[in-house]
Amino acid sequence: MQVAQRRLAEMRAILVCAVLSLLSLSHACPKECSCNSNTKAVDCRGRGLYDIPRRLHPDTQELYLQDNRIRGLGSMAFREIPLVRILDISNNSITTISPTALLGLRMLQRLSLAHNNLRELDKRLLGPIRSLSHLDLSHNSLWGLPGAMGDSLRNLSHLGLAHNRLTRLDRSLLEALTHLDSLALRSNPWRCDCQLIGLKLWLETYLFKGGVVDEVLCSQPEEMKDRDLQKIPYQLFHVCMTTSYHYLFANIHHLESERLLQSHTHGNHAHPSSHALHVPMAMGEGFGGGGGGGMAECETKQKPRPVNLRHAIATVIITGVVCGIVCLMMLAAAVYGCAYAAIMAKYQRELKKNEELAAAQGADHATADEKEPLENAIA
């Protein structure tokens, strides 16, 4: 009886070892790559790959796919490695990325898609990721980034957007980057018009708080070509103030973002309605921002305006009233001055006329006095 039990235990041990060996073989290092079991890194650089390698170990934390020929990322392309922290797919030929390509990568911290052929990114691409701290999108053909992507980038410390085709950048996206330390924007065809005032205001606040940015050189219009946006005085944007209300709304939005930032700094969690202004305003702050899908919901229920916005609008109204009163006072002063001048002129004319009349009467009296002695003498 004991011998049978011993044999049964041996058979169970052999079965367990076989299952474990099969599992280890199923998740062995791909033949196209080299793996480091200590760092849990998989290096597949420069192997001429056209697709993501299969049978990656589920404990993989670093995956390097640079210098290959990958052209696209399909849905859940990295479902085998949910614990990956570093993902580098730079210097490939990627033109399309599925909105769900990164689904499941909740631990991802560094993502590099630099040196590819990307023209746009779906706003859902980084949806489930909240731990991302480094994102490099430089050397692509991006026209813009959706503003709705900002929720996934709140912990971002570095954002690389250099060498793309950006002409504008959604300010609501930038205002979500509260932990951003460095920003690369050089070598983009920026159009420095009224739509870029929001970016200029944000950059001033960002640099004042110690942020690092390379440069934003204007490509259009022609009179501002090759000029740094940060060094262009606001006087050159006077057209924006005279032709639209965009400048006013940009400043109001700027003040509101400052108030929200200060409240977060002091640990005050604002009511969700206070974040309403993080959505681009009706006047627009740039291209590339998420579309108008949420406008219908915003129209069905009006939210209370933030205090700073009400104060700003009240200030504008009071300023207009004061200016109107001053103009009326100036008009009254002008009318009074004109009336006073007319009265004084009339008075001077009458005074001169009276003087002439008195002089004529004096001359008549003198003539009469001269004639009287002569008549006496004759008599």
PDB file of C-alpha atoms in Angstrom, residues 70-358:
ATOM      1  CA  ILE A  70       7.491  47.372 -38.247  1.00  0.00           C
ATOM      2  CA  ARG A  71       4.738  49.201 -40.183  1.00  0.00           C
ATOM      3  CA  GLY A  72       1.809  49.117 -37.796  1.00  0.00           C
ATOM      4  CA  LEU A  73       0.566  48.105 -34.357  1.00  0.00           C
ATOM      5  CA  GLY A  74      -2.628  46.072 -34.199  1.00  0.00           C
ATOM      6  CA  SER A  75      -5.157  45.730 -31.414  1.00  0.00           C
ATOM      7  CA  MET A  76      -3.642  44.572 -28.101  1.00  0.00           C
ATOM      8  CA  ALA A  77      -0.257  44.108 -29.749  1.00  0.00           C
ATOM      9  CA  PHE A  78       1.448  43.686 -26.369  1.00  0.00           C
ATOM     10  CA  ARG A  79      -1.126  41.599 -24.501  1.00  0.00           C
ATOM     11  CA  GLU A  80       1.548  38.988 -23.647  1.00  0.00           C
ATOM     12  CA  ILE A  81       3.582  41.445 -21.553  1.00  0.00           C
ATOM     13  CA  PRO A  82       1.158  43.372 -19.286  1.00  0.00           C
ATOM     14  CA  LEU A  83       3.957  44.284 -16.839  1.00  0.00           C
ATOM     15  CA  VAL A  84       6.204  46.058 -19.342  1.00  0.00           C
ATOM     16  CA  ARG A  85       7.523  49.420 -18.082  1.00  0.00           C
ATOM     17  CA  ILE A  86       9.770  50.508 -20.981  1.00  0.00           C
ATOM     18  CA  LEU A  87       8.652  50.166 -24.597  1.00  0.00           C
ATOM     19  CA  ASP A  88      10.867  51.539 -27.361  1.00  0.00           C
ATOM     20  CA  ILE A  89       9.609  51.195 -30.950  1.00  0.00           C
ATOM     21  CA  SER A  90      11.576  54.084 -32.437  1.00  0.00           C
ATOM     22  CA  ASN A  91      13.143  54.167 -35.901  1.00  0.00           C
ATOM     23  CA  ASN A  92      10.666  51.888 -37.634  1.00  0.00           C
ATOM     24  CA  SER A  93       8.158  52.532 -40.433  1.00  0.00           C
ATOM     25  CA  ILE A  94       5.001  52.753 -38.355  1.00  0.00           C
ATOM     26  CA  THR A  95       2.187  54.623 -40.100  1.00  0.00           C
ATOM     27  CA  THR A  96      -0.878  53.349 -38.221  1.00  0.00           C
ATOM     28  CA  ILE A  97      -1.565  52.427 -34.608  1.00  0.00           C
ATOM     29  CA  SER A  98      -4.778  50.824 -33.457  1.00  0.00           C
ATOM     30  CA  PRO A  99      -6.617  52.765 -30.729  1.00  0.00           C
ATOM     31  CA  THR A 100      -6.379  49.614 -28.567  1.00  0.00           C
ATOM     32  CA  ALA A 101      -2.759  48.741 -29.395  1.00  0.00           C
ATOM     33  CA  LEU A 102      -1.561  49.513 -25.861  1.00  0.00           C
ATOM     34  CA  LEU A 103      -4.571  48.114 -24.061  1.00  0.00           C
ATOM     35  CA  GLY A 104      -3.574  46.335 -20.857  1.00  0.00           C
ATOM     36  CA  LEU A 105      -0.228  48.110 -20.337  1.00  0.00           C
ATOM     37  CA  ARG A 106      -1.169  49.781 -17.067  1.00  0.00           C
ATOM     38  CA  MET A 107       2.427  49.746 -15.782  1.00  0.00           C
ATOM     39  CA  LEU A 108       3.972  51.473 -18.811  1.00  0.00           C
ATOM     40  CA  GLN A 109       6.283  54.352 -17.834  1.00  0.00           C
ATOM     41  CA  ARG A 110       8.376  55.119 -20.924  1.00  0.00           C
ATOM     42  CA  LEU A 111       7.139  54.990 -24.511  1.00  0.00           C
ATOM     43  CA  SER A 112       9.131  55.997 -27.580  1.00  0.00           C
ATOM     44  CA  LEU A 113       7.549  56.194 -31.034  1.00  0.00           C
ATOM     45  CA  ALA A 114      10.163  58.559 -32.445  1.00  0.00           C
ATOM     46  CA  HIS A 115      11.456  58.379 -36.022  1.00  0.00           C
ATOM     47  CA  ASN A 116       8.356  56.837 -37.576  1.00  0.00           C
ATOM     48  CA  ASN A 117       5.745  58.015 -40.095  1.00  0.00           C
ATOM     49  CA  LEU A 118       2.832  58.799 -37.794  1.00  0.00           C
ATOM     50  CA  ARG A 119       0.379  61.461 -38.974  1.00  0.00           C
ATOM     51  CA  GLU A 120      -2.151  61.283 -36.152  1.00  0.00           C
ATOM     52  CA  LEU A 121      -2.855  59.532 -32.868  1.00  0.00           C
ATOM     53  CA  ASP A 122      -6.241  58.385 -31.651  1.00  0.00           C
ATOM     54  CA  LYS A 123      -7.373  59.993 -28.398  1.00  0.00           C
ATOM     55  CA  ARG A 124      -8.046  56.500 -26.991  1.00  0.00           C
ATOM     56  CA  LEU A 125      -4.507  55.228 -27.543  1.00  0.00           C
ATOM     57  CA  LEU A 126      -3.217  56.056 -24.055  1.00  0.00           C
ATOM     58  CA  GLY A 127      -6.605  55.811 -22.336  1.00  0.00           C
ATOM     59  CA  PRO A 128      -5.897  53.042 -19.809  1.00  0.00           C
ATOM     60  CA  ILE A 129      -2.347  54.235 -19.014  1.00  0.00           C
ATOM     61  CA  ARG A 130      -1.932  56.499 -16.002  1.00  0.00           C
ATOM     62  CA  SER A 131       1.721  55.879 -15.066  1.00  0.00           C
ATOM     63  CA  LEU A 132       3.385  57.196 -18.230  1.00  0.00           C
ATOM     64  CA  SER A 133       6.236  59.601 -17.411  1.00  0.00           C
ATOM     65  CA  HIS A 134       8.206  59.779 -20.685  1.00  0.00           C
ATOM     66  CA  LEU A 135       6.669  60.070 -24.163  1.00  0.00           C
ATOM     67  CA  ASP A 136       8.766  60.688 -27.276  1.00  0.00           C
ATOM     68  CA  LEU A 137       6.869  61.412 -30.502  1.00  0.00           C
ATOM     69  CA  SER A 138       9.599  63.392 -32.236  1.00  0.00           C
ATOM     70  CA  HIS A 139      10.582  62.971 -35.898  1.00  0.00           C
ATOM     71  CA  ASN A 140       7.138  62.019 -37.181  1.00  0.00           C
ATOM     72  CA  SER A 141       4.551  63.810 -39.328  1.00  0.00           C
ATOM     73  CA  LEU A 142       2.031  64.681 -36.637  1.00  0.00           C
ATOM     74  CA  TRP A 143      -0.321  67.590 -37.350  1.00  0.00           C
ATOM     75  CA  GLY A 144      -1.546  67.779 -33.776  1.00  0.00           C
ATOM     76  CA  LEU A 145      -2.478  65.906 -30.615  1.00  0.00           C
ATOM     77  CA  PRO A 146      -6.058  65.409 -29.381  1.00  0.00           C
ATOM     78  CA  GLY A 147      -6.845  67.428 -26.262  1.00  0.00           C
ATOM     79  CA  ALA A 148      -8.676  64.446 -24.729  1.00  0.00           C
ATOM     80  CA  MET A 149      -5.335  62.654 -24.462  1.00  0.00           C
ATOM     81  CA  GLY A 150      -4.346  64.977 -21.607  1.00  0.00           C
ATOM     82  CA  ASP A 151      -6.041  62.782 -18.985  1.00  0.00           C
ATOM     83  CA  SER A 152      -3.535  60.010 -19.719  1.00  0.00           C
ATOM     84  CA  LEU A 153      -0.538  62.358 -19.558  1.00  0.00           C
ATOM     85  CA  ARG A 154      -1.034  63.972 -16.158  1.00  0.00           C
ATOM     86  CA  ASN A 155       2.060  62.244 -14.720  1.00  0.00           C
ATOM     87  CA  LEU A 156       4.222  62.966 -17.748  1.00  0.00           C
ATOM     88  CA  SER A 157       7.625  64.545 -17.012  1.00  0.00           C
ATOM     89  CA  HIS A 158       8.982  64.664 -20.587  1.00  0.00           C
ATOM     90  CA  LEU A 159       7.162  65.170 -23.881  1.00  0.00           C
ATOM     91  CA  GLY A 160       9.012  65.138 -27.189  1.00  0.00           C
ATOM     92  CA  LEU A 161       7.212  66.704 -30.170  1.00  0.00           C
ATOM     93  CA  ALA A 162      10.178  68.051 -32.112  1.00  0.00           C
ATOM     94  CA  HIS A 163      10.464  67.660 -35.894  1.00  0.00           C
ATOM     95  CA  ASN A 164       6.790  67.190 -36.708  1.00  0.00           C
ATOM     96  CA  ARG A 165       4.248  69.267 -38.662  1.00  0.00           C
ATOM     97  CA  LEU A 166       2.616  71.060 -35.773  1.00  0.00           C
ATOM     98  CA  THR A 167       1.201  74.510 -36.522  1.00  0.00           C
ATOM     99  CA  ARG A 168      -0.847  74.765 -33.337  1.00  0.00           C
ATOM    100  CA  LEU A 169      -1.142  72.867 -30.081  1.00  0.00           C
ATOM    101  CA  ASP A 170      -4.263  72.416 -27.995  1.00  0.00           C
ATOM    102  CA  ARG A 171      -3.782  74.407 -24.809  1.00  0.00           C
ATOM    103  CA  SER A 172      -6.153  72.175 -22.830  1.00  0.00           C
ATOM    104  CA  LEU A 173      -3.718  69.316 -23.469  1.00  0.00           C
ATOM    105  CA  LEU A 174      -0.773  71.330 -22.135  1.00  0.00           C
ATOM    106  CA  GLU A 175      -2.645  72.472 -19.042  1.00  0.00           C
ATOM    107  CA  ALA A 176      -3.214  68.824 -18.107  1.00  0.00           C
ATOM    108  CA  LEU A 177       0.570  68.278 -17.933  1.00  0.00           C
ATOM    109  CA  THR A 178       0.968  69.471 -14.358  1.00  0.00           C
ATOM    110  CA  HIS A 179       4.144  67.418 -13.734  1.00  0.00           C
ATOM    111  CA  LEU A 180       5.933  68.231 -16.985  1.00  0.00           C
ATOM    112  CA  ASP A 181       9.649  69.077 -16.577  1.00  0.00           C
ATOM    113  CA  SER A 182      10.871  69.255 -20.172  1.00  0.00           C
ATOM    114  CA  LEU A 183       9.165  69.882 -23.505  1.00  0.00           C
ATOM    115  CA  ALA A 184      10.660  69.617 -27.003  1.00  0.00           C
ATOM    116  CA  LEU A 185       8.873  71.689 -29.681  1.00  0.00           C
ATOM    117  CA  ARG A 186      11.605  72.738 -32.100  1.00  0.00           C
ATOM    118  CA  SER A 187      11.488  72.302 -35.873  1.00  0.00           C
ATOM    119  CA  ASN A 188       7.731  72.573 -36.329  1.00  0.00           C
ATOM    120  CA  PRO A 189       6.018  74.957 -38.791  1.00  0.00           C
ATOM    121  CA  TRP A 190       4.305  77.050 -36.103  1.00  0.00           C
ATOM    122  CA  ARG A 191       1.755  79.579 -37.339  1.00  0.00           C
ATOM    123  CA  CYS A 192       2.079  82.558 -34.996  1.00  0.00           C
ATOM    124  CA  ASP A 193      -1.370  84.103 -35.273  1.00  0.00           C
ATOM    125  CA  CYS A 194      -4.242  84.706 -32.863  1.00  0.00           C
ATOM    126  CA  GLN A 195      -4.723  80.967 -32.353  1.00  0.00           C
ATOM    127  CA  LEU A 196      -1.263  80.667 -30.786  1.00  0.00           C
ATOM    128  CA  ILE A 197      -1.754  83.233 -28.006  1.00  0.00           C
ATOM    129  CA  GLY A 198      -2.930  80.446 -25.687  1.00  0.00           C
ATOM    130  CA  LEU A 199       0.360  78.578 -26.189  1.00  0.00           C
ATOM    131  CA  LYS A 200       2.357  81.776 -25.582  1.00  0.00           C
ATOM    132  CA  LEU A 201       0.545  82.431 -22.289  1.00  0.00           C
ATOM    133  CA  TRP A 202       1.018  78.831 -21.177  1.00  0.00           C
ATOM    134  CA  LEU A 203       4.740  78.885 -22.024  1.00  0.00           C
ATOM    135  CA  GLU A 204       5.271  81.993 -19.899  1.00  0.00           C
ATOM    136  CA  THR A 205       3.703  80.313 -16.865  1.00  0.00           C
ATOM    137  CA  TYR A 206       5.528  77.035 -17.566  1.00  0.00           C
ATOM    138  CA  LEU A 207       8.954  78.708 -17.785  1.00  0.00           C
ATOM    139  CA  PHE A 208       8.256  80.815 -14.695  1.00  0.00           C
ATOM    140  CA  LYS A 209       7.698  77.601 -12.716  1.00  0.00           C
ATOM    141  CA  GLY A 210      11.032  76.152 -13.835  1.00  0.00           C
ATOM    142  CA  GLY A 211      10.007  74.150 -16.878  1.00  0.00           C
ATOM    143  CA  VAL A 212      12.410  73.593 -19.776  1.00  0.00           C
ATOM    144  CA  VAL A 213      11.471  74.109 -23.426  1.00  0.00           C
ATOM    145  CA  ASP A 214      13.760  74.385 -26.435  1.00  0.00           C
ATOM    146  CA  GLU A 215      12.175  76.870 -28.868  1.00  0.00           C
ATOM    147  CA  VAL A 216       9.054  77.723 -30.816  1.00  0.00           C
ATOM    148  CA  LEU A 217      10.162  79.398 -34.045  1.00  0.00           C
ATOM    149  CA  CYS A 218       7.427  80.872 -36.209  1.00  0.00           C
ATOM    150  CA  SER A 219       7.111  79.832 -39.836  1.00  0.00           C
ATOM    151  CA  GLN A 220       4.033  81.928 -40.641  1.00  0.00           C
ATOM    152  CA  PRO A 221       3.037  84.668 -41.221  1.00  0.00           C
ATOM    153  CA  GLU A 222       5.945  85.960 -43.260  1.00  0.00           C
ATOM    154  CA  GLU A 223       6.605  89.012 -41.061  1.00  0.00           C
ATOM    155  CA  MET A 224       7.194  86.749 -38.038  1.00  0.00           C
ATOM    156  CA  LYS A 225       9.185  84.022 -39.768  1.00  0.00           C
ATOM    157  CA  ASP A 226      12.125  82.602 -37.747  1.00  0.00           C
ATOM    158  CA  ARG A 227      11.146  84.617 -34.670  1.00  0.00           C
ATOM    159  CA  ASP A 228      10.867  82.916 -31.282  1.00  0.00           C
ATOM    160  CA  LEU A 229       7.281  82.964 -30.019  1.00  0.00           C
ATOM    161  CA  GLN A 230       8.473  83.584 -26.464  1.00  0.00           C
ATOM    162  CA  LYS A 231      10.251  86.791 -27.506  1.00  0.00           C
ATOM    163  CA  ILE A 232       7.481  88.284 -29.649  1.00  0.00           C
ATOM    164  CA  PRO A 233       5.849  91.190 -27.748  1.00  0.00           C
ATOM    165  CA  TYR A 234       2.101  91.165 -27.285  1.00  0.00           C
ATOM    166  CA  GLN A 235       1.853  94.440 -29.213  1.00  0.00           C
ATOM    167  CA  LEU A 236       2.355  92.481 -32.426  1.00  0.00           C
ATOM    168  CA  PHE A 237      -0.843  90.564 -31.669  1.00  0.00           C
ATOM    169  CA  HIS A 238      -2.920  93.767 -31.535  1.00  0.00           C
ATOM    170  CA  VAL A 239      -5.007  92.526 -34.474  1.00  0.00           C
ATOM    171  CA  CYS A 240      -6.315  89.751 -32.261  1.00  0.00           C
ATOM    172  CA  MET A 241      -7.605  92.280 -29.740  1.00  0.00           C
ATOM    173  CA  THR A 242      -9.258  94.530 -32.294  1.00  0.00           C
ATOM    174  CA  THR A 243     -10.858  91.901 -34.524  1.00  0.00           C
ATOM    175  CA  SER A 244     -12.037  89.250 -32.035  1.00  0.00           C
ATOM    176  CA  TYR A 245     -12.531  88.367 -28.409  1.00  0.00           C
ATOM    177  CA  HIS A 246      -9.993  85.550 -28.574  1.00  0.00           C
ATOM    178  CA  TYR A 247      -7.345  87.520 -26.704  1.00  0.00           C
ATOM    179  CA  LEU A 248      -9.771  88.271 -23.863  1.00  0.00           C
ATOM    180  CA  PHE A 249     -10.904  84.668 -23.535  1.00  0.00           C
ATOM    181  CA  ALA A 250      -7.312  83.430 -23.655  1.00  0.00           C
ATOM    182  CA  ASN A 251      -6.406  85.653 -20.713  1.00  0.00           C
ATOM    183  CA  ILE A 252      -9.513  84.593 -18.771  1.00  0.00           C
ATOM    184  CA  HIS A 253      -8.637  80.950 -19.411  1.00  0.00           C
ATOM    185  CA  HIS A 254      -5.072  81.669 -18.307  1.00  0.00           C
ATOM    186  CA  LEU A 255      -6.259  83.190 -15.009  1.00  0.00           C
ATOM    187  CA  GLU A 256      -8.617  80.304 -14.386  1.00  0.00           C
ATOM    188  CA  SER A 257      -5.885  77.702 -14.941  1.00  0.00           C
ATOM    189  CA  GLU A 258      -3.676  79.593 -12.489  1.00  0.00           C
ATOM    190  CA  ARG A 259      -6.421  79.487  -9.861  1.00  0.00           C
ATOM    191  CA  LEU A 260      -6.948  75.758 -10.334  1.00  0.00           C
ATOM    192  CA  LEU A 261      -3.200  75.111 -10.166  1.00  0.00           C
ATOM    193  CA  GLN A 262      -2.911  77.052  -6.909  1.00  0.00           C
ATOM    194  CA  SER A 263      -5.857  75.165  -5.421  1.00  0.00           C
ATOM    195  CA  HIS A 264      -4.210  71.825  -6.301  1.00  0.00           C
ATOM    196  CA  THR A 265      -0.915  73.036  -4.824  1.00  0.00           C
ATOM    197  CA  HIS A 266      -2.569  73.764  -1.479  1.00  0.00           C
ATOM    198  CA  GLY A 267      -4.335  70.411  -1.492  1.00  0.00           C
ATOM    199  CA  ASN A 268      -7.790  71.753  -2.217  1.00  0.00           C
ATOM    200  CA  HIS A 269      -9.706  69.390  -4.473  1.00  0.00           C
ATOM    201  CA  ALA A 270     -12.067  71.480  -6.535  1.00  0.00           C
ATOM    202  CA  HIS A 271     -15.558  70.389  -7.469  1.00  0.00           C
ATOM    203  CA  PRO A 272     -15.605  68.543 -10.835  1.00  0.00           C
ATOM    204  CA  SER A 273     -17.518  71.452 -12.350  1.00  0.00           C
ATOM    205  CA  SER A 274     -14.482  73.674 -11.800  1.00  0.00           C
ATOM    206  CA  HIS A 275     -12.655  71.775 -14.521  1.00  0.00           C
ATOM    207  CA  ALA A 276     -15.100  72.909 -17.171  1.00  0.00           C
ATOM    208  CA  LEU A 277     -12.690  75.483 -18.531  1.00  0.00           C
ATOM    209  CA  HIS A 278     -10.073  72.867 -19.296  1.00  0.00           C
ATOM    210  CA  VAL A 279     -12.121  72.134 -22.390  1.00  0.00           C
ATOM    211  CA  PRO A 280     -11.122  74.467 -25.269  1.00  0.00           C
ATOM    212  CA  MET A 281     -13.368  77.525 -25.392  1.00  0.00           C
ATOM    213  CA  ALA A 282     -15.762  78.432 -28.148  1.00  0.00           C
ATOM    214  CA  MET A 283     -13.196  80.743 -29.699  1.00  0.00           C
ATOM    215  CA  GLY A 284     -10.811  77.785 -30.056  1.00  0.00           C
ATOM    216  CA  GLU A 285      -7.226  77.491 -28.897  1.00  0.00           C
ATOM    217  CA  GLY A 286      -5.709  75.427 -31.646  1.00  0.00           C
ATOM    218  CA  PHE A 287      -6.093  72.467 -33.958  1.00  0.00           C
ATOM    219  CA  GLY A 288      -5.670  68.861 -33.046  1.00  0.00           C
ATOM    220  CA  GLY A 289      -7.861  69.075 -29.935  1.00  0.00           C
ATOM    221  CA  GLY A 290     -10.511  66.432 -29.389  1.00  0.00           C
ATOM    222  CA  GLY A 291     -13.607  67.061 -31.447  1.00  0.00           C
ATOM    223  CA  GLY A 292     -16.965  68.370 -30.393  1.00  0.00           C
ATOM    224  CA  GLY A 293     -18.370  65.034 -29.261  1.00  0.00           C
ATOM    225  CA  GLY A 294     -19.168  66.314 -25.797  1.00  0.00           C
ATOM    226  CA  MET A 295     -20.848  69.557 -26.824  1.00  0.00           C
ATOM    227  CA  ALA A 296     -24.369  68.147 -26.678  1.00  0.00           C
ATOM    228  CA  GLU A 297     -23.850  67.026 -23.087  1.00  0.00           C
ATOM    229  CA  CYS A 298     -22.501  70.443 -22.170  1.00  0.00           C
ATOM    230  CA  GLU A 299     -25.529  72.161 -23.685  1.00  0.00           C
ATOM    231  CA  THR A 300     -28.112  70.078 -21.846  1.00  0.00           C
ATOM    232  CA  LYS A 301     -26.979  71.159 -18.391  1.00  0.00           C
ATOM    233  CA  GLN A 302     -25.370  74.468 -17.544  1.00  0.00           C
ATOM    234  CA  LYS A 303     -22.691  74.399 -14.895  1.00  0.00           C
ATOM    235  CA  PRO A 304     -21.954  77.322 -12.568  1.00  0.00           C
ATOM    236  CA  ARG A 305     -19.176  79.528 -13.806  1.00  0.00           C
ATOM    237  CA  PRO A 306     -15.935  79.535 -11.779  1.00  0.00           C
ATOM    238  CA  VAL A 307     -15.473  82.503  -9.468  1.00  0.00           C
ATOM    239  CA  ASN A 308     -12.480  83.875 -11.343  1.00  0.00           C
ATOM    240  CA  LEU A 309     -14.369  83.828 -14.639  1.00  0.00           C
ATOM    241  CA  ARG A 310     -17.279  85.727 -13.083  1.00  0.00           C
ATOM    242  CA  HIS A 311     -14.844  88.230 -11.595  1.00  0.00           C
ATOM    243  CA  ALA A 312     -13.114  88.667 -14.940  1.00  0.00           C
ATOM    244  CA  ILE A 313     -16.386  89.275 -16.779  1.00  0.00           C
ATOM    245  CA  ALA A 314     -17.561  91.646 -14.027  1.00  0.00           C
ATOM    246  CA  THR A 315     -14.268  93.514 -14.306  1.00  0.00           C
ATOM    247  CA  VAL A 316     -14.737  93.894 -18.056  1.00  0.00           C
ATOM    248  CA  ILE A 317     -18.316  95.170 -17.565  1.00  0.00           C
ATOM    249  CA  ILE A 318     -17.316  97.613 -14.820  1.00  0.00           C
ATOM    250  CA  THR A 319     -14.414  98.855 -16.939  1.00  0.00           C
ATOM    251  CA  GLY A 320     -16.799  99.466 -19.840  1.00  0.00           C
ATOM    252  CA  VAL A 321     -19.223 101.375 -17.608  1.00  0.00           C
ATOM    253  CA  VAL A 322     -16.424 103.511 -16.167  1.00  0.00           C
ATOM    254  CA  CYS A 323     -15.079 104.238 -19.635  1.00  0.00           C
ATOM    255  CA  GLY A 324     -18.582 105.213 -20.761  1.00  0.00           C
ATOM    256  CA  ILE A 325     -18.987 107.588 -17.816  1.00  0.00           C
ATOM    257  CA  VAL A 326     -15.579 109.116 -18.503  1.00  0.00           C
ATOM    258  CA  CYS A 327     -16.511 109.616 -22.160  1.00  0.00           C
ATOM    259  CA  LEU A 328     -19.777 111.304 -21.156  1.00  0.00           C
ATOM    260  CA  MET A 329     -17.898 113.572 -18.750  1.00  0.00           C
ATOM    261  CA  MET A 330     -15.401 114.470 -21.470  1.00  0.00           C
ATOM    262  CA  LEU A 331     -18.267 115.192 -23.855  1.00  0.00           C
ATOM    263  CA  ALA A 332     -19.962 117.401 -21.249  1.00  0.00           C
ATOM    264  CA  ALA A 333     -16.691 119.218 -20.612  1.00  0.00           C
ATOM    265  CA  ALA A 334     -16.246 119.777 -24.345  1.00  0.00           C
ATOM    266  CA  VAL A 335     -19.799 121.158 -24.680  1.00  0.00           C
ATOM    267  CA  TYR A 336     -19.277 123.389 -21.653  1.00  0.00           C
ATOM    268  CA  GLY A 337     -15.971 124.618 -23.050  1.00  0.00           C
ATOM    269  CA  CYS A 338     -17.523 125.413 -26.421  1.00  0.00           C
ATOM    270  CA  ALA A 339     -20.447 127.248 -24.792  1.00  0.00           C
ATOM    271  CA  TYR A 340     -18.098 129.217 -22.527  1.00  0.00           C
ATOM    272  CA  ALA A 341     -15.909 130.158 -25.488  1.00  0.00           C
ATOM    273  CA  ALA A 342     -18.974 131.328 -27.468  1.00  0.00           C
ATOM    274  CA  ILE A 343     -20.225 133.439 -24.545  1.00  0.00           C
ATOM    275  CA  MET A 344     -16.794 135.005 -23.994  1.00  0.00           C
ATOM    276  CA  ALA A 345     -16.488 135.784 -27.696  1.00  0.00           C
ATOM    277  CA  LYS A 346     -19.888 137.446 -27.687  1.00  0.00           C
ATOM    278  CA  TYR A 347     -18.962 139.398 -24.567  1.00  0.00           C
ATOM    279  CA  GLN A 348     -15.722 140.571 -26.132  1.00  0.00           C
ATOM    280  CA  ARG A 349     -17.566 141.704 -29.266  1.00  0.00           C
ATOM    281  CA  GLU A 350     -20.098 143.663 -27.230  1.00  0.00           C
ATOM    282  CA  LEU A 351     -17.355 145.192 -25.091  1.00  0.00           C
ATOM    283  CA  LYS A 352     -15.445 146.300 -28.159  1.00  0.00           C
ATOM    284  CA  LYS A 353     -18.609 147.741 -29.675  1.00  0.00           C
ATOM    285  CA  ASN A 354     -19.342 149.694 -26.477  1.00  0.00           C
ATOM    286  CA  GLU A 355     -15.793 151.047 -26.427  1.00  0.00           C
ATOM    287  CA  GLU A 356     -16.106 152.211 -30.034  1.00  0.00           C
ATOM    288  CA  LEU A 357     -19.454 153.840 -29.252  1.00  0.00           C
ATOM    289  CA  ALA A 358     -18.013 155.616 -26.197  1.00  0.00           C
TER     290      ALA A 358
END
